[in-house]
XYZ file of C-alpha atoms in Angstrom:
309
model
C -61.762 -104.606 39.878
C -62.083 -102.213 42.787
C -58.979 -100.429 44.017
C -57.784 -101.156 47.559
C -58.881 -98.782 50.307
C -56.314 -96.059 51.046
C -54.351 -97.081 54.144
C -51.800 -95.086 56.123
C -49.374 -96.971 58.343
C -47.264 -95.465 61.138
C -44.894 -97.571 63.252
C -43.970 -96.562 66.775
C -40.183 -96.308 66.757
C -37.890 -94.816 69.405
C -35.899 -93.092 66.646
C -39.030 -91.261 65.413
C -40.827 -89.391 68.252
C -44.002 -88.872 66.184
C -43.945 -92.309 64.560
C -42.343 -93.672 61.403
C -44.422 -93.598 58.219
C -44.370 -96.835 56.236
C -45.732 -97.940 52.869
C -48.813 -100.050 53.591
C -48.642 -101.579 50.109
C -45.291 -103.237 50.882
C -44.331 -105.962 53.408
C -43.446 -104.548 56.826
C -43.358 -107.459 59.310
C -40.645 -110.063 59.693
C -41.848 -113.588 59.017
C -40.767 -114.461 62.568
C -43.003 -111.822 64.164
C -45.023 -113.548 66.870
C -48.139 -111.596 65.983
C -48.150 -113.436 62.647
C -46.837 -116.820 63.789
C -48.773 -117.131 67.066
C -51.390 -114.378 67.198
C -49.474 -113.156 70.256
C -50.509 -109.540 70.561
C -53.293 -107.075 71.183
C -55.200 -104.403 69.300
C -57.811 -101.673 69.533
C -60.081 -100.331 66.800
C -61.414 -96.788 67.042
C -63.510 -94.409 64.975
C -62.250 -90.980 63.956
C -64.837 -88.437 62.814
C -63.601 -85.271 61.111
C -60.089 -85.988 62.366
C -61.050 -86.546 66.004
C -60.798 -90.031 67.546
C -63.824 -90.949 69.630
C -63.355 -92.420 73.127
C -59.582 -92.400 72.688
C -58.842 -92.529 76.422
C -61.148 -95.505 76.955
C -59.427 -97.368 74.112
C -55.955 -96.569 75.407
C -56.985 -97.715 78.874
C -58.331 -100.995 77.469
C -55.162 -101.479 75.418
C -53.168 -101.149 78.638
C -55.440 -103.663 80.370
C -55.008 -106.150 77.536
C -51.230 -105.641 77.640
C -51.194 -106.317 81.378
C -53.157 -109.541 80.851
C -50.562 -110.711 78.306
C -47.506 -109.459 80.266
C -46.737 -107.375 77.214
C -44.713 -104.162 77.335
C -46.226 -101.492 75.098
C -45.447 -97.872 74.160
C -46.633 -95.072 76.424
C -49.965 -93.335 76.006
C -48.226 -90.189 74.790
C -46.338 -92.147 72.127
C -49.616 -93.637 70.897
C -51.281 -90.232 70.766
C -48.438 -88.745 68.713
C -48.429 -91.665 66.276
C -52.219 -91.486 65.908
C -51.989 -87.766 65.150
C -49.295 -88.440 62.546
C -51.362 -91.152 60.853
C -54.528 -89.043 60.740
C -52.662 -86.022 59.423
C -50.976 -88.097 56.732
C -54.247 -89.740 55.677
C -55.905 -86.349 55.342
C -52.951 -85.027 53.334
C -53.004 -88.024 50.973
C -56.744 -88.566 50.727
C -58.518 -85.275 51.417
C -62.275 -86.053 51.588
C -64.602 -84.361 49.147
C -66.332 -81.264 50.439
C -69.469 -82.153 52.385
C -68.668 -85.876 52.614
C -68.586 -87.822 55.848
C -65.039 -88.079 57.105
C -65.119 -91.344 59.061
C -61.908 -93.297 59.472
C -60.960 -96.537 61.206
C -57.958 -96.089 63.490
C -56.394 -99.385 64.516
C -53.672 -99.804 67.142
C -51.717 -103.066 67.015
C -48.980 -104.474 69.249
C -47.285 -107.847 68.785
C -44.675 -109.451 71.012
C -42.248 -108.799 68.179
C -39.980 -111.099 66.236
C -38.584 -114.212 67.892
C -35.800 -113.104 70.220
C -36.653 -109.399 69.969
C -36.480 -107.257 73.093
C -39.192 -104.795 72.045
C -42.700 -105.273 70.656
C -43.820 -104.376 67.160
C -46.346 -101.531 67.382
C -48.190 -99.564 64.737
C -51.178 -97.378 63.917
C -53.248 -98.086 60.816
C -55.773 -95.613 59.384
C -58.283 -96.510 56.664
C -61.826 -95.544 55.570
C -64.907 -97.041 57.204
C -66.331 -99.841 55.070
C -69.681 -99.585 53.355
C -71.047 -102.724 55.076
C -70.788 -101.208 58.550
C -72.591 -98.048 57.489
C -75.317 -100.098 55.800
C -75.889 -102.269 58.877
C -76.313 -99.209 61.094
C -79.272 -98.171 58.940
C -80.852 -101.446 57.799
C -80.119 -103.573 60.854
C -78.831 -107.131 60.955
C -79.954 -110.732 61.283
C -77.987 -112.796 63.787
C -77.719 -116.399 64.881
C -76.907 -117.757 68.336
C -73.764 -119.887 68.616
C -72.376 -121.883 71.534
C -69.011 -120.475 72.539
C -68.025 -123.725 74.256
C -67.268 -122.191 77.686
C -69.498 -121.750 80.705
C -70.076 -118.270 82.138
C -67.677 -118.789 85.065
C -64.626 -119.836 83.044
C -62.991 -116.389 82.973
C -62.555 -116.454 86.751
C -61.354 -120.072 86.820
C -59.016 -119.791 83.837
C -57.659 -116.239 83.390
C -55.039 -117.572 80.928
C -57.829 -117.886 78.365
C -57.658 -114.069 78.140
C -61.396 -113.758 77.590
C -61.412 -110.166 78.841
C -58.486 -109.034 76.686
C -58.623 -107.807 73.088
C -56.021 -110.096 71.546
C -54.979 -110.776 67.955
C -56.232 -114.380 68.285
C -59.440 -113.758 66.330
C -59.543 -116.918 64.217
C -62.528 -118.332 66.148
C -64.424 -115.030 65.915
C -63.876 -114.837 62.160
C -64.888 -118.493 61.746
C -68.126 -117.733 63.607
C -68.893 -114.846 61.244
C -68.191 -116.989 58.178
C -70.531 -119.642 59.576
C -73.236 -117.017 60.076
C -72.850 -115.784 56.499
C -73.240 -119.341 55.210
C -76.525 -119.519 57.128
C -77.728 -116.297 55.505
C -77.181 -114.183 58.635
C -75.041 -111.089 59.167
C -73.604 -111.656 62.619
C -73.465 -113.820 65.741
C -74.327 -113.617 69.423
C -72.297 -116.069 71.468
C -73.989 -118.095 74.207
C -72.127 -119.799 77.050
C -72.424 -123.542 77.536
C -74.649 -122.868 80.562
C -77.041 -120.760 78.476
C -75.964 -117.160 79.196
C -75.841 -114.427 76.572
C -72.246 -113.256 76.057
C -71.238 -110.971 73.162
C -70.767 -110.767 69.423
C -67.476 -111.696 67.727
C -66.660 -107.995 67.348
C -69.377 -106.288 69.385
C -71.294 -105.935 72.647
C -74.935 -106.966 73.093
C -77.511 -104.392 74.213
C -81.247 -104.743 74.735
C -83.997 -102.406 75.878
C -87.335 -102.583 77.643
C -89.888 -99.761 77.762
C -92.566 -99.851 80.459
C -95.206 -97.453 81.734
C -94.870 -96.253 85.313
C -97.797 -95.694 87.677
C -97.887 -91.991 86.813
C -98.182 -92.733 83.089
C -94.635 -91.859 82.089
C -92.472 -94.286 80.146
C -89.489 -95.952 81.811
C -86.701 -96.981 79.445
C -84.192 -99.577 80.577
C -80.962 -100.450 78.763
C -79.405 -103.835 79.593
C -76.153 -105.606 78.713
C -74.595 -108.940 79.787
C -72.458 -109.108 82.922
C -68.737 -108.493 82.415
C -67.782 -111.301 84.792
C -69.251 -113.802 82.326
C -66.008 -113.643 80.327
C -66.720 -110.925 77.781
C -64.688 -107.968 76.613
C -65.592 -104.671 78.267
C -67.104 -102.597 75.464
C -65.896 -99.001 75.273
C -68.973 -98.043 73.238
C -71.323 -99.790 75.656
C -69.706 -98.038 78.614
C -69.882 -94.614 76.990
C -73.474 -95.099 75.838
C -74.548 -96.302 79.282
C -73.140 -93.129 80.834
C -74.952 -90.942 78.292
C -78.215 -92.907 78.644
C -78.117 -92.643 82.427
C -77.674 -88.875 82.182
C -80.695 -88.803 79.832
C -82.890 -90.644 82.335
C -82.591 -94.238 81.203
C -82.354 -97.018 83.774
C -79.431 -99.420 83.360
C -79.142 -103.158 83.914
C -76.470 -105.849 83.731
C -77.522 -109.490 83.058
C -77.358 -112.330 83.530
C -79.264 -112.723 80.288
C -80.608 -115.785 78.524
C -81.616 -116.072 74.840
C -85.301 -115.730 75.688
C -84.576 -112.329 77.240
C -83.398 -111.129 73.836
C -86.536 -112.422 72.146
C -88.722 -110.726 74.781
C -86.949 -107.359 74.497
C -88.456 -104.302 72.839
C -85.203 -103.816 70.927
C -81.791 -105.482 70.615
C -78.550 -104.085 69.201
C -74.946 -105.044 68.623
C -72.700 -102.073 69.361
C -69.069 -101.493 68.449
C -66.809 -98.513 67.945
C -66.816 -98.383 64.144
C -70.171 -99.880 63.151
C -71.776 -98.234 66.209
C -75.390 -99.281 66.907
C -76.620 -102.051 64.610
C -80.278 -102.931 65.318
C -80.953 -106.666 65.434
C -83.948 -107.521 63.239
C -84.024 -111.302 63.670
C -82.413 -113.890 65.916
C -82.300 -117.407 64.466
C -84.988 -116.304 62.021
C -87.369 -114.959 64.693
C -88.254 -111.263 64.551
C -87.122 -109.274 67.554
C -88.987 -106.451 69.265
C -91.426 -103.997 67.747
C -90.101 -102.367 64.556
C -91.596 -98.929 65.221
C -90.362 -98.861 68.825
C -86.959 -100.196 67.819
C -86.650 -97.416 65.256
C -87.594 -94.792 67.843
C -85.176 -96.120 70.470
C -82.370 -96.500 67.932
C -82.755 -92.870 66.875
C -82.663 -91.712 70.499
C -79.600 -93.789 71.370
C -77.820 -92.741 68.167
C -78.330 -89.123 69.147
C -76.877 -89.806 72.585
C -73.978 -91.727 71.068
C -73.217 -88.945 68.595
C -72.589 -86.605 71.510
C -69.856 -88.795 72.983
C -66.343 -87.467 72.492
């Protein structure tokens, strides 16, 4: 039997300016907490490399946006930063990585509406190692299937109470989609709207690339992602990579995309903060892109992504 991954837990508590350490191996939430009973809350998941959290401001900004969408009061940015620092410091003290090893940690911020009748939310930071599956998928790539999400691409504007642009704790559908994919022999999912538009993955953003030759014989590389107004979550990794790619001379594009666009692309990826760039090898069993070109583009984008703070 494998031992559980080492986890450090820090609750944001007004009585503890830098956060209150808690034992992650013991129960911490009340059974009436609305995060557990209703999935009423929000979260962010970040990657820390060698003790430094990547894109921390973008994640804190998105956490605030999600909180606004849910009318949820959350701790201040400074309180989050202090609690994150406490959790990372404690994890390093308890689980010092071996010399020369990669020090990659998952940093998760969670806020629930709190227990029934509570006047303040329940908020905590959780730090744990990056799983082996995510690392493996960065290198080997993934097979995905397309699944109907059941909404059309205009629903986010018509029905903002669906919270499609917020990162909420209500992830049961996303996890069910991943389990369905695994039963089909695939690794992941790309959601499609009921009117045939490419949306996102359950835990990731879709990217695709085209490479063309210009009239002067130079190559033109274009990086494309679905439109945000189609009801998808704004990806912090996608936004940061787009900025870096633009500075490196790539052209950028934003949908609308249809499934055939993915099949016609030179390369397709799912990108997220912890797994980072996962090349898509097959969609519904059909090979995607050109393997040699995909490998070349993935290496270039990984280098750009590695330079993002």
